[in-house]
PDB file of C-alpha atoms and ligand atoms in Angstrom:
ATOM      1  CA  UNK V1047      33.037  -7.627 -27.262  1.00 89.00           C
ATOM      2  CA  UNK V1048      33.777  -7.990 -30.642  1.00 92.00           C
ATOM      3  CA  UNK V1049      33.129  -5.359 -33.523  1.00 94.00           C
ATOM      4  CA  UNK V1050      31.642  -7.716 -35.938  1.00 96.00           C
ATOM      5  CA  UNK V1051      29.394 -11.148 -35.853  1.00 97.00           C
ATOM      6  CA  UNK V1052      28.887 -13.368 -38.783  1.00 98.00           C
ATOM      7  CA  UNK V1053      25.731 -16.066 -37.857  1.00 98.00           C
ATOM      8  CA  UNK V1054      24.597 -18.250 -39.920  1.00 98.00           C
ATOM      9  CA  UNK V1055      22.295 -21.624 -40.834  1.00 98.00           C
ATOM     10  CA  UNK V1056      23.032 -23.475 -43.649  1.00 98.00           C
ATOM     11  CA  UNK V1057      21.908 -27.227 -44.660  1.00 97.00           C
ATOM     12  CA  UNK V1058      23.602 -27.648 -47.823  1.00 97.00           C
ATOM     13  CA  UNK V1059      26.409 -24.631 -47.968  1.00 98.00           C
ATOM     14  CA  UNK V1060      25.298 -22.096 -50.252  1.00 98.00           C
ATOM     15  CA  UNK V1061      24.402 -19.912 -47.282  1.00 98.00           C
ATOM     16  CA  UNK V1062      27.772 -21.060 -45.817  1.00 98.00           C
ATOM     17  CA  UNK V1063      29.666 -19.531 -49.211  1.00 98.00           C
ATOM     18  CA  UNK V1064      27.664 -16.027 -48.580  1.00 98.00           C
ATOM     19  CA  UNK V1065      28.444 -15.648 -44.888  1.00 98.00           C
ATOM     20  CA  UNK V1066      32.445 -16.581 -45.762  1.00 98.00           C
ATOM     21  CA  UNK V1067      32.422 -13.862 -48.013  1.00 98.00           C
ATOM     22  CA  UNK V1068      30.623 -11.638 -45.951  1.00 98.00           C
ATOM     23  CA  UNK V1069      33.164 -12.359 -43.383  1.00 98.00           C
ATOM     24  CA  UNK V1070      36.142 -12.074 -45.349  1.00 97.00           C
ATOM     25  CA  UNK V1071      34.279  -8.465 -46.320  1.00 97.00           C
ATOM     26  CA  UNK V1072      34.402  -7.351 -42.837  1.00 96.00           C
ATOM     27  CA  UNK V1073      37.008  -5.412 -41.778  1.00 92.00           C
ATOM     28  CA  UNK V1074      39.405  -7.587 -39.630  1.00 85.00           C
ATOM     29  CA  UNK V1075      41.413  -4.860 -37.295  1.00 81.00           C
ATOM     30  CA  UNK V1076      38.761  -4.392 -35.465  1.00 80.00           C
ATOM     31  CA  UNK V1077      37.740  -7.982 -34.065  1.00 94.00           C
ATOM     32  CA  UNK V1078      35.256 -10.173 -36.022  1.00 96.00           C
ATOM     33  CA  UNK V1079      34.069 -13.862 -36.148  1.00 96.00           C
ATOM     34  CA  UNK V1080      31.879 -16.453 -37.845  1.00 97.00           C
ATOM     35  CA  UNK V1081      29.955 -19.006 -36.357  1.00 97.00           C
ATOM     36  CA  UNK V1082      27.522 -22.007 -37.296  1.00 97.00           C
ATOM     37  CA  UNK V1083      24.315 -21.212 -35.882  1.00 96.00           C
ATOM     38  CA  UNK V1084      24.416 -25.425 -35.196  1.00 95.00           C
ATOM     39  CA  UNK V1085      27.826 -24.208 -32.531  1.00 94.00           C
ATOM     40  CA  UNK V1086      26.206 -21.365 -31.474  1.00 92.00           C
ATOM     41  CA  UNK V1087      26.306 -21.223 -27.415  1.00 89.00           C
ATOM     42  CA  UNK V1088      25.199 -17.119 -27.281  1.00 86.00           C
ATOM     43  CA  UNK V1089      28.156 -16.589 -25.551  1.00 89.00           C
ATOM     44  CA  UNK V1090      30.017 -14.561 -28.248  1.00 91.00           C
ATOM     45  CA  UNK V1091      28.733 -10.998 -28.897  1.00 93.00           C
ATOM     46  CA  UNK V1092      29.366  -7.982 -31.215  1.00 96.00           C
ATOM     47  CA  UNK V1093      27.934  -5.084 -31.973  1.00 96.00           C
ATOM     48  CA  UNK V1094      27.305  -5.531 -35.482  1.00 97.00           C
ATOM     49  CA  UNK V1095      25.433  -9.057 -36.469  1.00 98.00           C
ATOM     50  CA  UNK V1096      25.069 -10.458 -39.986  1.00 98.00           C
ATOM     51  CA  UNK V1097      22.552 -12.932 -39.212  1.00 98.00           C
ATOM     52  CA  UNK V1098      21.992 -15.611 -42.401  1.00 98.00           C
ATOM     53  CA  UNK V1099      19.931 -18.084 -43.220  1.00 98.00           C
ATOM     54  CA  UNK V1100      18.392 -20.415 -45.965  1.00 98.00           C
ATOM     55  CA  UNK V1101      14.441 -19.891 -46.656  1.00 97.00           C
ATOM     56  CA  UNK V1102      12.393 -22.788 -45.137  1.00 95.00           C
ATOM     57  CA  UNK V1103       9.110 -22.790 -46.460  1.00 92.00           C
ATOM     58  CA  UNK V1104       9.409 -19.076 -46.867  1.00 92.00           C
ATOM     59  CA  UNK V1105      11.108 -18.389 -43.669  1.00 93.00           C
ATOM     60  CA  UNK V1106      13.841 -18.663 -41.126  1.00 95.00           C
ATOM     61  CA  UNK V1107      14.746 -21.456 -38.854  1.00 94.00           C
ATOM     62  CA  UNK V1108      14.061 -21.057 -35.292  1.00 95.00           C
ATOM     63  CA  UNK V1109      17.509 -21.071 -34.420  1.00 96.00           C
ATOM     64  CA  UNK V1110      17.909 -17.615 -36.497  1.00 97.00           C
ATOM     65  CA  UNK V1111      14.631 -16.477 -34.802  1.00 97.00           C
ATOM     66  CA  UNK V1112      15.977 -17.048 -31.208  1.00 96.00           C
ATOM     67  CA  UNK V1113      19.078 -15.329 -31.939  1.00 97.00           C
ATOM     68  CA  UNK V1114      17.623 -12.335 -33.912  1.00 97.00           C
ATOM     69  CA  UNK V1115      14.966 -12.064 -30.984  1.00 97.00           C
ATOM     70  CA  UNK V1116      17.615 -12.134 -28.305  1.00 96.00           C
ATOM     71  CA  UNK V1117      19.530  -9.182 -29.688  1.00 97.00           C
ATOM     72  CA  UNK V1118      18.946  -5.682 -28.221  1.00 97.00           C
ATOM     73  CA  UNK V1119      20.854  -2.472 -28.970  1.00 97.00           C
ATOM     74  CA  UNK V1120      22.661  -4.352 -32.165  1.00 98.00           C
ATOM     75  CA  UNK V1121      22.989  -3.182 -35.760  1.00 98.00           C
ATOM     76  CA  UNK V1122      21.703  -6.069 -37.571  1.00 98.00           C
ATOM     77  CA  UNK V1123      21.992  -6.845 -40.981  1.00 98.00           C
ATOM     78  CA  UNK V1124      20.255 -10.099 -42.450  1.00 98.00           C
ATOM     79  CA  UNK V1125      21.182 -12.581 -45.636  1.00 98.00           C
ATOM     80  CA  UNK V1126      20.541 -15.391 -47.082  1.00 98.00           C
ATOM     81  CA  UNK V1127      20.158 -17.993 -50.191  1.00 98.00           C
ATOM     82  CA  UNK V1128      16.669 -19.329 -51.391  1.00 97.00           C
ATOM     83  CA  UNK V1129      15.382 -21.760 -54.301  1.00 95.00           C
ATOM     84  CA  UNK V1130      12.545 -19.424 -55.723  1.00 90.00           C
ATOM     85  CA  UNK V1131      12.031 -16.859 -58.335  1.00 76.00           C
ATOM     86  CA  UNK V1132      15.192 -14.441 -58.288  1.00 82.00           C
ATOM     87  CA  UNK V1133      12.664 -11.414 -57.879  1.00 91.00           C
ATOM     88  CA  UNK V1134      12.698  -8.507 -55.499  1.00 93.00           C
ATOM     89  CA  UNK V1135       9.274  -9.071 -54.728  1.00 95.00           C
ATOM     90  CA  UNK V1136      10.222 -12.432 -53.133  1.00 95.00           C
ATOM     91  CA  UNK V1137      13.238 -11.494 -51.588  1.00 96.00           C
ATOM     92  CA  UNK V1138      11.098  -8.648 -49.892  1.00 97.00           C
ATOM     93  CA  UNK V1139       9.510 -11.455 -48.676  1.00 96.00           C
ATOM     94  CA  UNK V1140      11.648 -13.087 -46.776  1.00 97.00           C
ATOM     95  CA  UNK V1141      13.396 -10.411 -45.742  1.00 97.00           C
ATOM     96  CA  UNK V1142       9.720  -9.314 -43.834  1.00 97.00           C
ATOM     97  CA  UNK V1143       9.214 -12.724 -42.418  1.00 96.00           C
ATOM     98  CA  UNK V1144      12.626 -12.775 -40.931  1.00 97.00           C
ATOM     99  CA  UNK V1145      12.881  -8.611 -39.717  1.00 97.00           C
ATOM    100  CA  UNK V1146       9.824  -9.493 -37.593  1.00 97.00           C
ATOM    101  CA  UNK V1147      11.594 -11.013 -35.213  1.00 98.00           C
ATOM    102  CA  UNK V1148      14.236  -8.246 -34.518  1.00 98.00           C
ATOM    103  CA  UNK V1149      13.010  -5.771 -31.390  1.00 98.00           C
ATOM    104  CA  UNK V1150      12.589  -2.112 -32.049  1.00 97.00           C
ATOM    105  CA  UNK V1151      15.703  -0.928 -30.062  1.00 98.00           C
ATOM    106  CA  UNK V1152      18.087  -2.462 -32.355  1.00 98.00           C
ATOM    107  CA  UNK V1153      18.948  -0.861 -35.716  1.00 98.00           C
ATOM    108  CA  UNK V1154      18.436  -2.813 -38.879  1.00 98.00           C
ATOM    109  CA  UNK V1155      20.746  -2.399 -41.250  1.00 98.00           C
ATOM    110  CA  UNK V1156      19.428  -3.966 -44.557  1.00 98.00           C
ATOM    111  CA  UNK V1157      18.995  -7.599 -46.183  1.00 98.00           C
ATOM    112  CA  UNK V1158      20.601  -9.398 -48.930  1.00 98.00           C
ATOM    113  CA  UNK V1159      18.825 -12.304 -50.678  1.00 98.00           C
ATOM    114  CA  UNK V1160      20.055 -14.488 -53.570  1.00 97.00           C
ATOM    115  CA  UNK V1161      19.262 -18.018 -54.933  1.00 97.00           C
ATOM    116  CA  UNK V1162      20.848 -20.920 -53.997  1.00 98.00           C
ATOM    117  CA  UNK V1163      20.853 -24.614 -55.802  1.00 98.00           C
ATOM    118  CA  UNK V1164      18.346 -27.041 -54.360  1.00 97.00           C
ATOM    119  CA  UNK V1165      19.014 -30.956 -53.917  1.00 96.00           C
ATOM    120  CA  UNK V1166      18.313 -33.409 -56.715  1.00 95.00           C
ATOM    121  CA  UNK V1167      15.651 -35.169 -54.610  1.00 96.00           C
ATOM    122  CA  UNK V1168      13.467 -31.523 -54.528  1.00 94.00           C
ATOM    123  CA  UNK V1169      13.476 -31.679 -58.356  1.00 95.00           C
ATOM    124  CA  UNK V1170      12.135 -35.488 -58.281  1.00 95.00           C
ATOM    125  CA  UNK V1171       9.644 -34.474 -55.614  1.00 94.00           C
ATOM    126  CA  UNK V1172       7.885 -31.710 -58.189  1.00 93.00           C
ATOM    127  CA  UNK V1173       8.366 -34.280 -61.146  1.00 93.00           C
ATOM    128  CA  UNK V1174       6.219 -36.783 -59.513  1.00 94.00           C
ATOM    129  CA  UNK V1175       3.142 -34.574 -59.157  1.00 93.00           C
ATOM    130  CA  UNK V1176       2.738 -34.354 -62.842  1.00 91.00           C
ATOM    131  CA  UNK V1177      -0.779 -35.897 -63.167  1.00 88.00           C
ATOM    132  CA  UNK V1178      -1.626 -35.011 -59.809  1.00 91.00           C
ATOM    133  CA  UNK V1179      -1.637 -31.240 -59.815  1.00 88.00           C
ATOM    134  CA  UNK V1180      -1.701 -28.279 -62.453  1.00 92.00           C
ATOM    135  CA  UNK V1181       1.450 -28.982 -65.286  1.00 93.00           C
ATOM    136  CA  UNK V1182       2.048 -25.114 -65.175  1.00 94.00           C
ATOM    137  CA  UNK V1183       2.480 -24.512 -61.895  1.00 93.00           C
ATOM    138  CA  UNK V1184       4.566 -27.826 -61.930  1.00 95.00           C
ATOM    139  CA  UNK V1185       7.214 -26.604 -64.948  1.00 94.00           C
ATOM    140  CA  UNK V1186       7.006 -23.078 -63.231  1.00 93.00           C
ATOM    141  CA  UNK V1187       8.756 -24.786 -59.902  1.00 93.00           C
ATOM    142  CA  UNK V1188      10.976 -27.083 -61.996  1.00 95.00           C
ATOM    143  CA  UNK V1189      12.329 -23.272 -64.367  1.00 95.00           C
ATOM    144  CA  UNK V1190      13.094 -22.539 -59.721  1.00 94.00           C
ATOM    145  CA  UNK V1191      15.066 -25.330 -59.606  1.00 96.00           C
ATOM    146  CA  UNK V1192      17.413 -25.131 -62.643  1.00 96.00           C
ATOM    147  CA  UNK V1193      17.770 -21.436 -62.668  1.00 96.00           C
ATOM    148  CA  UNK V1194      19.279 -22.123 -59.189  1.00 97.00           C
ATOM    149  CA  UNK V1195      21.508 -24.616 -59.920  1.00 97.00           C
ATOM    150  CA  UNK V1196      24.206 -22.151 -60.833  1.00 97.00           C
ATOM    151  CA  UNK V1197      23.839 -20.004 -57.777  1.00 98.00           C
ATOM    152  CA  UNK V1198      25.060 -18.635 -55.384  1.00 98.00           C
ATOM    153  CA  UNK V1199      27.768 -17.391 -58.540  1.00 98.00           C
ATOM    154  CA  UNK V1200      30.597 -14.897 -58.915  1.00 98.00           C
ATOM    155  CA  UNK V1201      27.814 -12.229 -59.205  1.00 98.00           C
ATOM    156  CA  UNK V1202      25.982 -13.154 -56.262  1.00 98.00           C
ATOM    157  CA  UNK V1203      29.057 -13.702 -53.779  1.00 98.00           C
ATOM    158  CA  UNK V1204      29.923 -10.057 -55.678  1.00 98.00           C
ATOM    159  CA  UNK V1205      26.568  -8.485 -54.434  1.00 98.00           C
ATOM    160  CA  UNK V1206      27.469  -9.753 -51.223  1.00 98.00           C
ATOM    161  CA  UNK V1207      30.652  -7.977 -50.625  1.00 98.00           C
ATOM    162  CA  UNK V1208      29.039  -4.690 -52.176  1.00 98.00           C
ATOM    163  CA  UNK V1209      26.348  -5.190 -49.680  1.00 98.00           C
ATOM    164  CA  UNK V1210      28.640  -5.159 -46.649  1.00 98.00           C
ATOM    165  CA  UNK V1211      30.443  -2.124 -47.400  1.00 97.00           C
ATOM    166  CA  UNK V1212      27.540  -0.335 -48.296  1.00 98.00           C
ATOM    167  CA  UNK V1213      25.999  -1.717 -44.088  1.00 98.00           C
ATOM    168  CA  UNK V1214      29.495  -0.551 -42.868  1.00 96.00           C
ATOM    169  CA  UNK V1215      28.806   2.760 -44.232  1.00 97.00           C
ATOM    170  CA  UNK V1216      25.805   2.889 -42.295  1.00 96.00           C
ATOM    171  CA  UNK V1217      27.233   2.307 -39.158  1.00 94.00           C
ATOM    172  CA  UNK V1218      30.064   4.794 -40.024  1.00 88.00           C
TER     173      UNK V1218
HETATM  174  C1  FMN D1644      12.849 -28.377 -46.630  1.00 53.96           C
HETATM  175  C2  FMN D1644      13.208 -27.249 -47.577  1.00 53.96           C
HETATM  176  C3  FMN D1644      12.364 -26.142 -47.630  1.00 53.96           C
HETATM  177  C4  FMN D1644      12.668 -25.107 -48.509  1.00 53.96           C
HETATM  178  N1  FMN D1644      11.820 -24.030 -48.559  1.00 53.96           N
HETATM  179  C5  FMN D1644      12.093 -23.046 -49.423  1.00 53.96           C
HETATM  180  C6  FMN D1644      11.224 -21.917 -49.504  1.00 53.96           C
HETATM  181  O1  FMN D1644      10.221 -21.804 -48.811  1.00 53.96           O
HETATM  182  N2  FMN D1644      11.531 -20.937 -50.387  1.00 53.96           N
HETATM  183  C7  FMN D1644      12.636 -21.005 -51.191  1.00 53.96           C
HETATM  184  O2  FMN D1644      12.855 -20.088 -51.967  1.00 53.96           O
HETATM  185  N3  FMN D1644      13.503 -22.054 -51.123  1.00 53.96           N
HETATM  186  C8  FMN D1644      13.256 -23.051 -50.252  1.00 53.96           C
HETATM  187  N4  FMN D1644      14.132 -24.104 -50.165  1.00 53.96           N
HETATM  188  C9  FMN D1644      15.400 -24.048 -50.927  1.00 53.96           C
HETATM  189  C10 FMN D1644      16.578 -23.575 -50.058  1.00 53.96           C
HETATM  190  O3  FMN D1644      16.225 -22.434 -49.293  1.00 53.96           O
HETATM  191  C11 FMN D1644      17.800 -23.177 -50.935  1.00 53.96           C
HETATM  192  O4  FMN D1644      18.210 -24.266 -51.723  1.00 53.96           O
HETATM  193  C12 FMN D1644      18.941 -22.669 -50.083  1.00 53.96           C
HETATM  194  O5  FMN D1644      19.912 -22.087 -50.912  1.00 53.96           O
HETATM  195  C13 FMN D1644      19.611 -23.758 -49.235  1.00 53.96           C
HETATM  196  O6  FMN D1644      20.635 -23.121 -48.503  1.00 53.96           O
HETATM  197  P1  FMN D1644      21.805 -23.913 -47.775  1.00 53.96           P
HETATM  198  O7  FMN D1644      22.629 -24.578 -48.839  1.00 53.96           O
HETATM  199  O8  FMN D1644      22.559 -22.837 -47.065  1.00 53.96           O
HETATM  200  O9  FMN D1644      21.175 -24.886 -46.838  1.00 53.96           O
HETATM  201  C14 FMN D1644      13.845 -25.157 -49.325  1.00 53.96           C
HETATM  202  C15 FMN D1644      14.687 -26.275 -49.236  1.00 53.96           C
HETATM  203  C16 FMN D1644      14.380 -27.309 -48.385  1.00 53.96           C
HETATM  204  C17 FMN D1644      15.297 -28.503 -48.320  1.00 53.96           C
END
């Protein structure tokens, strides 16, 4: 069995760029790996799983939710990239609608959240509801999209690191 477990879903890469660091973070004497959750087969396992994902109206795919509900007597540590506000608050969130799914025996470890860029064609989508629905709430998703064009950045794939050595210590 290996030590450590990198999982991941990711449409359009940005949670790809987080779990590549968060592998590369991982010590490697030990035995770890990284896998697409679109090539997962369940028949790798570790005892420590970083389990990522992109937010889909406001959660995980069900992919991440049959792995993360399969797992018993893992550490578990969860990331992942979303288009929204860059706030606690939401990352809490997420982080919620995703721990759900993990049962009691295994021991969570922590998430780490940060925002990734969204397609072109989501920007066009919220541009054509002006007229249609409130301008506010419209320019409020549109400030979403462009403050996450630049991300995931240095700083986030940064955080990312710091967050695995600070779940390694936990396990320690
Ligand atoms: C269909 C769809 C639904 C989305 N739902 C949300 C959402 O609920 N909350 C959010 O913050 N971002 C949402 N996003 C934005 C993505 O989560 C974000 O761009 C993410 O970084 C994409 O990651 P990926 O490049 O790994 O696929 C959505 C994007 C798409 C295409």
């Amino acid at each position: 069995m290996l030590k450590n477990l990198v999982v991941y879903a990711s449409e359009t890469g940005n949670t790809k760029k987080l779990a590549e660091v968060i592998f590369d973070a991982l010590p490697s004497s030990t035995g770890k790996d990284i896998v697409d959750v679109r090539t997962w087969n369940g028949k790798l396992d570790a005892e420590n799983y970083f389990v990522g994902f992109w937010a889909n109206r406001g959660s995980c795919s069900l992919e991440i939710i049959d792995i993360l509900s399969s797992l018993r007597k893992k550490n578990i540590a969860l990331f992942g990239t979303c288009g929204m506000g860059n706030t606690n608050t939401y990352y809490h969130k997420l982080e919620q609608n995703a721990k759900v799914w993990i049962p009691d025996d295994n021991r969570y470890l922590g998430a780490y959240f940060c925002q990734g860029k969204m397609q072109p064609s989501i920007r066009d989508k919220y541009e054509s509801y002006r007229g249609k629905c409130d301008d506010n709430k419209i320019d409020l998703m549109l400030s979403f999209f462009d403050d996450a064009l630049s991300h995931p950045d240095n700083q986030d794939l940064l955080k990312a690191h710091l967050f695995v050595d600070e779940c390694m210590k936990k396990i320690s």
